[in-house]
JSON list of C-alpha atoms in Angstrom, two decimals:
[
{"chain": "A", "resi": 1, "resn": "MET", "atom": "CA", "xyz": [4.07, -11.94, -6.05]},
{"chain": "A", "resi": 2, "resn": "ASN", "atom": "CA", "xyz": [7.21, -9.93, -5.32]},
{"chain": "A", "resi": 3, "resn": "ARG", "atom": "CA", "xyz": [8.67, -6.71, -6.71]},
{"chain": "A", "resi": 4, "resn": "SER", "atom": "CA", "xyz": [10.78, -8.32, -9.43]},
{"chain": "A", "resi": 5, "resn": "GLU", "atom": "CA", "xyz": [7.73, -10.61, -10.46]},
{"chain": "A", "resi": 6, "resn": "LEU", "atom": "CA", "xyz": [5.56, -7.56, -10.69]},
{"chain": "A", "resi": 7, "resn": "ILE", "atom": "CA", "xyz": [8.16, -5.60, -12.87]},
{"chain": "A", "resi": 8, "resn": "LYS", "atom": "CA", "xyz": [8.34, -8.97, -15.24]},
{"chain": "A", "resi": 9, "resn": "SER", "atom": "CA", "xyz": [4.45, -9.10, -15.52]},
{"chain": "A", "resi": 10, "resn": "PHE", "atom": "CA", "xyz": [4.46, -5.38, -16.25]},
{"chain": "A", "resi": 11, "resn": "ALA", "atom": "CA", "xyz": [7.07, -5.76, -18.78]},
{"chain": "A", "resi": 12, "resn": "GLU", "atom": "CA", "xyz": [5.42, -8.66, -20.61]},
{"chain": "A", "resi": 13, "resn": "ARG", "atom": "CA", "xyz": [1.91, -7.24, -20.50]},
{"chain": "A", "resi": 14, "resn": "PHE", "atom": "CA", "xyz": [2.74, -3.82, -21.92]},
{"chain": "A", "resi": 15, "resn": "ASN", "atom": "CA", "xyz": [5.62, -5.02, -24.08]},
{"chain": "A", "resi": 16, "resn": "THR", "atom": "CA", "xyz": [8.17, -2.68, -22.57]},
{"chain": "A", "resi": 17, "resn": "PRO", "atom": "CA", "xyz": [11.90, -3.64, -21.98]},
{"chain": "A", "resi": 18, "resn": "ASP", "atom": "CA", "xyz": [12.50, -5.07, -18.47]},
{"chain": "A", "resi": 19, "resn": "TYR", "atom": "CA", "xyz": [14.71, -1.99, -17.78]},
{"chain": "A", "resi": 20, "resn": "GLU", "atom": "CA", "xyz": [12.07, 0.38, -18.40]},
{"chain": "A", "resi": 21, "resn": "ALA", "atom": "CA", "xyz": [9.55, -1.52, -16.59]},
{"chain": "A", "resi": 22, "resn": "SER", "atom": "CA", "xyz": [11.78, -1.79, -13.71]},
{"chain": "A", "resi": 23, "resn": "ALA", "atom": "CA", "xyz": [12.22, 2.10, -13.56]},
{"chain": "A", "resi": 24, "resn": "PHE", "atom": "CA", "xyz": [8.52, 2.63, -13.87]},
{"chain": "A", "resi": 25, "resn": "VAL", "atom": "CA", "xyz": [7.51, 0.39, -11.09]},
{"chain": "A", "resi": 26, "resn": "ASN", "atom": "CA", "xyz": [10.35, 1.73, -8.77]},
{"chain": "A", "resi": 27, "resn": "LEU", "atom": "CA", "xyz": [9.59, 5.34, -9.52]},
{"chain": "A", "resi": 28, "resn": "PHE", "atom": "CA", "xyz": [5.88, 4.46, -8.51]},
{"chain": "A", "resi": 29, "resn": "PHE", "atom": "CA", "xyz": [6.83, 3.07, -5.08]},
{"chain": "A", "resi": 30, "resn": "GLU", "atom": "CA", "xyz": [9.64, 5.67, -4.55]},
{"chain": "A", "resi": 31, "resn": "ARG", "atom": "CA", "xyz": [7.33, 8.80, -5.02]},
{"chain": "A", "resi": 32, "resn": "ILE", "atom": "CA", "xyz": [4.57, 7.09, -2.35]},
{"chain": "A", "resi": 33, "resn": "ARG", "atom": "CA", "xyz": [7.71, 6.30, 0.03]},
{"chain": "A", "resi": 34, "resn": "GLN", "atom": "CA", "xyz": [8.88, 9.90, -0.05]},
{"chain": "A", "resi": 35, "resn": "ALA", "atom": "CA", "xyz": [5.44, 11.40, 0.48]},
{"chain": "A", "resi": 36, "resn": "LEU", "atom": "CA", "xyz": [4.97, 9.15, 3.82]},
{"chain": "A", "resi": 37, "resn": "ILE", "atom": "CA", "xyz": [8.61, 10.03, 4.98]},
{"chain": "A", "resi": 38, "resn": "ASP", "atom": "CA", "xyz": [7.53, 13.60, 4.54]},
{"chain": "A", "resi": 39, "resn": "GLY", "atom": "CA", "xyz": [4.48, 12.82, 6.61]},
{"chain": "A", "resi": 40, "resn": "ASP", "atom": "CA", "xyz": [1.90, 13.19, 3.83]},
{"chain": "A", "resi": 41, "resn": "ARG", "atom": "CA", "xyz": [-1.26, 11.21, 3.00]},
{"chain": "A", "resi": 42, "resn": "VAL", "atom": "CA", "xyz": [-1.39, 9.27, -0.14]},
{"chain": "A", "resi": 43, "resn": "GLU", "atom": "CA", "xyz": [-4.57, 8.47, -1.94]},
{"chain": "A", "resi": 44, "resn": "ILE", "atom": "CA", "xyz": [-4.85, 6.37, -4.80]},
{"chain": "A", "resi": 45, "resn": "ARG", "atom": "CA", "xyz": [-8.49, 6.19, -6.03]},
{"chain": "A", "resi": 46, "resn": "GLY", "atom": "CA", "xyz": [-9.68, 2.65, -6.36]},
{"chain": "A", "resi": 47, "resn": "PHE", "atom": "CA", "xyz": [-6.71, 1.11, -4.82]},
{"chain": "A", "resi": 48, "resn": "GLY", "atom": "CA", "xyz": [-6.48, 2.48, -1.43]},
{"chain": "A", "resi": 49, "resn": "SER", "atom": "CA", "xyz": [-4.95, 5.28, 0.81]},
{"chain": "A", "resi": 50, "resn": "PHE", "atom": "CA", "xyz": [-1.89, 5.72, 3.46]},
{"chain": "A", "resi": 51, "resn": "SER", "atom": "CA", "xyz": [-2.01, 7.88, 6.33]},
{"chain": "A", "resi": 52, "resn": "VAL", "atom": "CA", "xyz": [0.93, 8.34, 8.63]},
{"chain": "A", "resi": 53, "resn": "ARG", "atom": "CA", "xyz": [0.21, 7.77, 12.17]},
{"chain": "A", "resi": 54, "resn": "ASP", "atom": "CA", "xyz": [2.08, 9.12, 15.24]},
{"chain": "A", "resi": 55, "resn": "TYR", "atom": "CA", "xyz": [2.27, 6.63, 18.18]},
{"chain": "A", "resi": 56, "resn": "ALA", "atom": "CA", "xyz": [2.94, 7.96, 21.48]},
{"chain": "A", "resi": 57, "resn": "PRO", "atom": "CA", "xyz": [5.73, 6.08, 23.55]},
{"chain": "A", "resi": 58, "resn": "TYR", "atom": "CA", "xyz": [4.21, 3.61, 26.29]},
{"chain": "A", "resi": 59, "resn": "THR", "atom": "CA", "xyz": [5.60, 1.18, 28.81]},
{"chain": "A", "resi": 60, "resn": "GLY", "atom": "CA", "xyz": [4.82, -2.26, 28.06]},
{"chain": "A", "resi": 61, "resn": "ARG", "atom": "CA", "xyz": [5.80, -5.51, 29.08]},
{"chain": "A", "resi": 62, "resn": "ASN", "atom": "CA", "xyz": [7.57, -8.27, 27.31]},
{"chain": "A", "resi": 63, "resn": "PRO", "atom": "CA", "xyz": [4.71, -11.16, 27.61]},
{"chain": "A", "resi": 64, "resn": "LYS", "atom": "CA", "xyz": [7.10, -14.09, 27.85]},
{"chain": "A", "resi": 65, "resn": "THR", "atom": "CA", "xyz": [9.36, -12.77, 30.64]},
{"chain": "A", "resi": 66, "resn": "GLY", "atom": "CA", "xyz": [7.06, -9.90, 32.41]},
{"chain": "A", "resi": 67, "resn": "ALA", "atom": "CA", "xyz": [10.05, -7.63, 32.03]},
{"chain": "A", "resi": 68, "resn": "VAL", "atom": "CA", "xyz": [8.97, -4.02, 31.85]},
{"chain": "A", "resi": 69, "resn": "ALA", "atom": "CA", "xyz": [10.03, -2.48, 28.30]},
{"chain": "A", "resi": 70, "resn": "THR", "atom": "CA", "xyz": [9.59, 1.15, 27.37]},
{"chain": "A", "resi": 71, "resn": "VAL", "atom": "CA", "xyz": [8.53, 1.57, 23.74]},
{"chain": "A", "resi": 72, "resn": "GLY", "atom": "CA", "xyz": [9.30, 4.69, 22.05]},
{"chain": "A", "resi": 73, "resn": "PRO", "atom": "CA", "xyz": [7.12, 6.85, 19.98]},
{"chain": "A", "resi": 74, "resn": "LYS", "atom": "CA", "xyz": [6.88, 6.01, 16.36]},
{"chain": "A", "resi": 75, "resn": "ARG", "atom": "CA", "xyz": [5.41, 6.91, 13.03]},
{"chain": "A", "resi": 76, "resn": "LEU", "atom": "CA", "xyz": [3.58, 4.25, 11.04]},
{"chain": "A", "resi": 77, "resn": "PRO", "atom": "CA", "xyz": [1.91, 4.22, 7.74]},
{"chain": "A", "resi": 78, "resn": "PHE", "atom": "CA", "xyz": [-1.66, 2.77, 7.87]},
{"chain": "A", "resi": 79, "resn": "PHE", "atom": "CA", "xyz": [-3.13, 1.40, 4.62]},
{"chain": "A", "resi": 80, "resn": "LYS", "atom": "CA", "xyz": [-6.98, 1.64, 4.18]},
{"chain": "A", "resi": 81, "resn": "ALA", "atom": "CA", "xyz": [-8.02, -0.57, 1.06]},
{"chain": "A", "resi": 82, "resn": "GLY", "atom": "CA", "xyz": [-10.31, 1.26, -1.39]},
{"chain": "A", "resi": 83, "resn": "ARG", "atom": "CA", "xyz": [-13.72, 0.28, -2.18]},
{"chain": "A", "resi": 84, "resn": "ARG", "atom": "CA", "xyz": [-12.82, -1.13, -5.71]},
{"chain": "A", "resi": 85, "resn": "LEU", "atom": "CA", "xyz": [-10.01, -3.17, -4.20]},
{"chain": "A", "resi": 86, "resn": "LYS", "atom": "CA", "xyz": [-12.27, -4.58, -1.63]},
{"chain": "A", "resi": 87, "resn": "ALA", "atom": "CA", "xyz": [-14.81, -5.40, -4.39]},
{"chain": "A", "resi": 88, "resn": "HIS", "atom": "CA", "xyz": [-12.15, -6.84, -6.56]},
{"chain": "A", "resi": 89, "resn": "LEU", "atom": "CA", "xyz": [-11.28, -9.22, -3.64]},
{"chain": "A", "resi": 90, "resn": "ASN", "atom": "CA", "xyz": [-14.81, -10.28, -2.82]},
{"chain": "A", "resi": 91, "resn": "GLY", "atom": "CA", "xyz": [-16.07, -10.18, -6.31]},
{"chain": "B", "resi": 1, "resn": "MET", "atom": "CA", "xyz": [1.48, 15.71, 10.18]},
{"chain": "B", "resi": 2, "resn": "ASN", "atom": "CA", "xyz": [0.85, 18.47, 7.50]},
{"chain": "B", "resi": 3, "resn": "GLY", "atom": "CA", "xyz": [-2.12, 18.77, 5.43]},
{"chain": "B", "resi": 4, "resn": "LYS", "atom": "CA", "xyz": [-0.77, 17.34, 2.04]},
{"chain": "B", "resi": 5, "resn": "THR", "atom": "CA", "xyz": [-2.26, 14.49, 0.33]},
{"chain": "B", "resi": 6, "resn": "LEU", "atom": "CA", "xyz": [-0.26, 12.85, -2.76]},
{"chain": "B", "resi": 7, "resn": "THR", "atom": "CA", "xyz": [-2.80, 11.71, -5.40]},
{"chain": "B", "resi": 8, "resn": "LYS", "atom": "CA", "xyz": [-2.37, 9.54, -8.45]},
{"chain": "B", "resi": 9, "resn": "ALA", "atom": "CA", "xyz": [-1.93, 12.41, -10.66]},
{"chain": "B", "resi": 10, "resn": "ASP", "atom": "CA", "xyz": [0.95, 13.63, -8.68]},
{"chain": "B", "resi": 11, "resn": "ILE", "atom": "CA", "xyz": [2.54, 10.37, -9.04]},
{"chain": "B", "resi": 12, "resn": "VAL", "atom": "CA", "xyz": [1.81, 10.30, -12.89]},
{"chain": "B", "resi": 13, "resn": "ASP", "atom": "CA", "xyz": [3.52, 13.67, -12.97]},
{"chain": "B", "resi": 14, "resn": "TYR", "atom": "CA", "xyz": [6.68, 12.34, -10.84]},
{"chain": "B", "resi": 15, "resn": "ILE", "atom": "CA", "xyz": [7.11, 9.63, -13.31]},
{"chain": "B", "resi": 16, "resn": "TYR", "atom": "CA", "xyz": [6.41, 11.72, -16.50]},
{"chain": "B", "resi": 17, "resn": "GLU", "atom": "CA", "xyz": [9.15, 14.28, -15.45]},
{"chain": "B", "resi": 18, "resn": "LYS", "atom": "CA", "xyz": [11.59, 11.05, -15.37]},
{"chain": "B", "resi": 19, "resn": "THR", "atom": "CA", "xyz": [10.82, 9.18, -18.29]},
{"chain": "B", "resi": 20, "resn": "GLU", "atom": "CA", "xyz": [10.61, 9.55, -22.02]},
{"chain": "B", "resi": 21, "resn": "ARG", "atom": "CA", "xyz": [6.85, 9.00, -22.23]},
{"chain": "B", "resi": 22, "resn": "ASN", "atom": "CA", "xyz": [4.13, 11.44, -22.52]},
{"chain": "B", "resi": 23, "resn": "ARG", "atom": "CA", "xyz": [1.90, 12.20, -19.67]},
{"chain": "B", "resi": 24, "resn": "ALA", "atom": "CA", "xyz": [-1.30, 10.33, -20.97]},
{"chain": "B", "resi": 25, "resn": "GLU", "atom": "CA", "xyz": [0.99, 6.97, -21.61]},
{"chain": "B", "resi": 26, "resn": "VAL", "atom": "CA", "xyz": [2.15, 7.25, -18.07]},
{"chain": "B", "resi": 27, "resn": "LYS", "atom": "CA", "xyz": [-1.34, 7.73, -16.63]},
{"chain": "B", "resi": 28, "resn": "VAL", "atom": "CA", "xyz": [-2.41, 4.45, -18.46]},
{"chain": "B", "resi": 29, "resn": "LEU", "atom": "CA", "xyz": [0.66, 2.65, -17.34]},
{"chain": "B", "resi": 30, "resn": "VAL", "atom": "CA", "xyz": [0.03, 3.73, -13.74]},
{"chain": "B", "resi": 31, "resn": "ASP", "atom": "CA", "xyz": [-3.71, 2.57, -13.95]},
{"chain": "B", "resi": 32, "resn": "HIS", "atom": "CA", "xyz": [-2.42, -0.87, -15.27]},
{"chain": "B", "resi": 33, "resn": "LEU", "atom": "CA", "xyz": [0.16, -1.26, -12.70]},
{"chain": "B", "resi": 34, "resn": "LEU", "atom": "CA", "xyz": [-2.43, -0.84, -9.94]},
{"chain": "B", "resi": 35, "resn": "GLU", "atom": "CA", "xyz": [-4.82, -3.53, -11.83]},
{"chain": "B", "resi": 36, "resn": "LEU", "atom": "CA", "xyz": [-1.68, -6.04, -11.85]},
{"chain": "B", "resi": 37, "resn": "MET", "atom": "CA", "xyz": [-1.20, -5.06, -8.13]},
{"chain": "B", "resi": 38, "resn": "LYS", "atom": "CA", "xyz": [-4.85, -5.64, -7.41]},
{"chain": "B", "resi": 39, "resn": "ASP", "atom": "CA", "xyz": [-4.84, -9.15, -9.39]},
{"chain": "B", "resi": 40, "resn": "SER", "atom": "CA", "xyz": [-1.75, -10.11, -7.53]},
{"chain": "B", "resi": 41, "resn": "ILE", "atom": "CA", "xyz": [-3.23, -9.43, -3.86]},
{"chain": "B", "resi": 42, "resn": "LYS", "atom": "CA", "xyz": [-6.30, -11.58, -5.16]},
{"chain": "B", "resi": 43, "resn": "ARG", "atom": "CA", "xyz": [-4.42, -14.44, -6.80]},
{"chain": "B", "resi": 44, "resn": "ASP", "atom": "CA", "xyz": [-1.30, -14.94, -4.37]},
{"chain": "B", "resi": 45, "resn": "ASN", "atom": "CA", "xyz": [-3.01, -13.36, -1.36]},
{"chain": "B", "resi": 46, "resn": "SER", "atom": "CA", "xyz": [0.12, -11.09, -0.99]},
{"chain": "B", "resi": 47, "resn": "LEU", "atom": "CA", "xyz": [2.10, -8.65, -2.86]},
{"chain": "B", "resi": 48, "resn": "LEU", "atom": "CA", "xyz": [5.79, -8.27, -1.43]},
{"chain": "B", "resi": 49, "resn": "VAL", "atom": "CA", "xyz": [7.56, -4.90, -2.39]},
{"chain": "B", "resi": 50, "resn": "SER", "atom": "CA", "xyz": [10.97, -5.10, -0.99]},
{"chain": "B", "resi": 51, "resn": "GLY", "atom": "CA", "xyz": [12.09, -1.95, 0.93]},
{"chain": "B", "resi": 52, "resn": "PHE", "atom": "CA", "xyz": [8.35, -0.65, 0.98]},
{"chain": "B", "resi": 53, "resn": "GLY", "atom": "CA", "xyz": [5.99, -3.52, 2.53]},
{"chain": "B", "resi": 54, "resn": "LYS", "atom": "CA", "xyz": [3.82, -6.54, 2.04]},
{"chain": "B", "resi": 55, "resn": "PHE", "atom": "CA", "xyz": [0.11, -6.35, 0.99]},
{"chain": "B", "resi": 56, "resn": "GLU", "atom": "CA", "xyz": [-1.74, -9.24, 2.32]},
{"chain": "B", "resi": 57, "resn": "SER", "atom": "CA", "xyz": [-5.30, -10.43, 2.08]},
{"chain": "B", "resi": 58, "resn": "TYR", "atom": "CA", "xyz": [-6.61, -12.71, 4.61]},
{"chain": "B", "resi": 59, "resn": "ASP", "atom": "CA", "xyz": [-10.42, -14.05, 5.22]},
{"chain": "B", "resi": 60, "resn": "LYS", "atom": "CA", "xyz": [-12.67, -12.85, 7.73]},
{"chain": "B", "resi": 61, "resn": "LYS", "atom": "CA", "xyz": [-15.17, -15.20, 9.10]},
{"chain": "B", "resi": 62, "resn": "ALA", "atom": "CA", "xyz": [-18.89, -14.48, 8.82]},
{"chain": "B", "resi": 63, "resn": "ARG", "atom": "CA", "xyz": [-20.04, -13.04, 11.98]},
{"chain": "B", "resi": 64, "resn": "LYS", "atom": "CA", "xyz": [-23.17, -11.51, 13.58]},
{"chain": "B", "resi": 65, "resn": "GLY", "atom": "CA", "xyz": [-23.83, -7.82, 13.30]},
{"chain": "B", "resi": 66, "resn": "ARG", "atom": "CA", "xyz": [-26.44, -5.24, 14.12]},
{"chain": "B", "resi": 67, "resn": "ASN", "atom": "CA", "xyz": [-27.85, -2.50, 12.31]},
{"chain": "B", "resi": 68, "resn": "PRO", "atom": "CA", "xyz": [-27.44, 0.25, 14.93]},
{"chain": "B", "resi": 69, "resn": "GLN", "atom": "CA", "xyz": [-30.18, 2.31, 13.79]},
{"chain": "B", "resi": 70, "resn": "THR", "atom": "CA", "xyz": [-33.10, -0.52, 13.86]},
{"chain": "B", "resi": 71, "resn": "ASN", "atom": "CA", "xyz": [-31.20, -2.90, 16.20]},
{"chain": "B", "resi": 72, "resn": "ALA", "atom": "CA", "xyz": [-32.06, -5.70, 13.79]},
{"chain": "B", "resi": 73, "resn": "SER", "atom": "CA", "xyz": [-29.53, -8.46, 13.99]},
{"chain": "B", "resi": 74, "resn": "ILE", "atom": "CA", "xyz": [-28.11, -9.69, 10.80]},
{"chain": "B", "resi": 75, "resn": "MET", "atom": "CA", "xyz": [-25.26, -11.85, 9.61]},
{"chain": "B", "resi": 76, "resn": "LEU", "atom": "CA", "xyz": [-22.49, -10.35, 7.92]},
{"chain": "B", "resi": 77, "resn": "PRO", "atom": "CA", "xyz": [-21.03, -12.82, 5.10]},
{"chain": "B", "resi": 78, "resn": "PRO", "atom": "CA", "xyz": [-17.17, -14.07, 5.05]},
{"chain": "B", "resi": 79, "resn": "ARG", "atom": "CA", "xyz": [-14.98, -11.42, 3.25]},
{"chain": "B", "resi": 80, "resn": "LYS", "atom": "CA", "xyz": [-11.46, -10.86, 2.57]},
{"chain": "B", "resi": 81, "resn": "VAL", "atom": "CA", "xyz": [-9.61, -7.82, 4.02]},
{"chain": "B", "resi": 82, "resn": "VAL", "atom": "CA", "xyz": [-6.22, -6.37, 3.03]},
{"chain": "B", "resi": 83, "resn": "VAL", "atom": "CA", "xyz": [-3.67, -5.15, 5.58]},
{"chain": "B", "resi": 84, "resn": "PHE", "atom": "CA", "xyz": [-0.50, -3.61, 4.80]},
{"chain": "B", "resi": 85, "resn": "ARG", "atom": "CA", "xyz": [2.65, -4.89, 6.65]},
{"chain": "B", "resi": 86, "resn": "LEU", "atom": "CA", "xyz": [5.70, -2.26, 6.54]},
{"chain": "B", "resi": 87, "resn": "SER", "atom": "CA", "xyz": [9.02, -3.31, 5.68]},
{"chain": "B", "resi": 88, "resn": "ARG", "atom": "CA", "xyz": [11.70, -3.15, 8.25]},
{"chain": "B", "resi": 89, "resn": "LYS", "atom": "CA", "xyz": [13.91, -1.06, 6.22]},
{"chain": "B", "resi": 90, "resn": "PHE", "atom": "CA", "xyz": [11.02, 1.31, 5.46]},
{"chain": "B", "resi": 91, "resn": "ARG", "atom": "CA", "xyz": [10.40, 1.41, 9.23]},
{"chain": "B", "resi": 92, "resn": "ALA", "atom": "CA", "xyz": [13.70, 2.36, 10.14]},
{"chain": "B", "resi": 93, "resn": "GLU", "atom": "CA", "xyz": [13.52, 5.38, 7.48]},
{"chain": "B", "resi": 94, "resn": "LEU", "atom": "CA", "xyz": [10.23, 6.65, 8.98]},
{"chain": "B", "resi": 95, "resn": "ASN", "atom": "CA", "xyz": [11.90, 6.56, 12.60]},
{"chain": "B", "resi": 96, "resn": "PRO", "atom": "CA", "xyz": [15.54, 7.31, 12.34]},
{"chain": "B", "resi": 97, "resn": "ASP", "atom": "CA", "xyz": [15.93, 7.47, 16.09]},
{"chain": "B", "resi": 98, "resn": "GLU", "atom": "CA", "xyz": [14.16, 4.31, 16.90]},
{"chain": "B", "resi": 99, "resn": "VAL", "atom": "CA", "xyz": [16.17, 1.49, 18.57]},
{"chain": "B", "resi": 100, "resn": "LEU", "atom": "CA", "xyz": [14.78, -1.94, 17.89]}
]
């Protein structure tokens, strides 16, 4: 499923017009996105949590060519599935 | 990294401020949205949110494990796990100086 399908099923299930469902779903992800950009943790009980991890720069190699490559520092969110999400998938 | 944590209640407040619905309705709808997301990850094994990322579930095989306390060897059952893959666009927003 992608974003527009999610919006569509949200609209159908809760009998809301598409434009409202779309605004709702977009606001939901926008708020999470903004928190992660600010470096905050996000915790959604039952679904999961995101934490932002900082990765130090390192010197790696291109495994195909063997050429040395420097990999710069980066910040990446890490998602940890919540207990209920895990149970839902395995239930 | 600072110590702040965004919770579901904060997301509900944010949507509430920007829509015409009352707070209780927004809370119910956020919970329903999360249920739809969980169902989608289960049914399709993936949920792709453009500009954000993709939740993917995949199968882990059964494997031998050990109870670290008793050293008893046990068989861990096969299970599904979820990973989140970041969208390129979002990655670029988190790392404005990164050259890819």
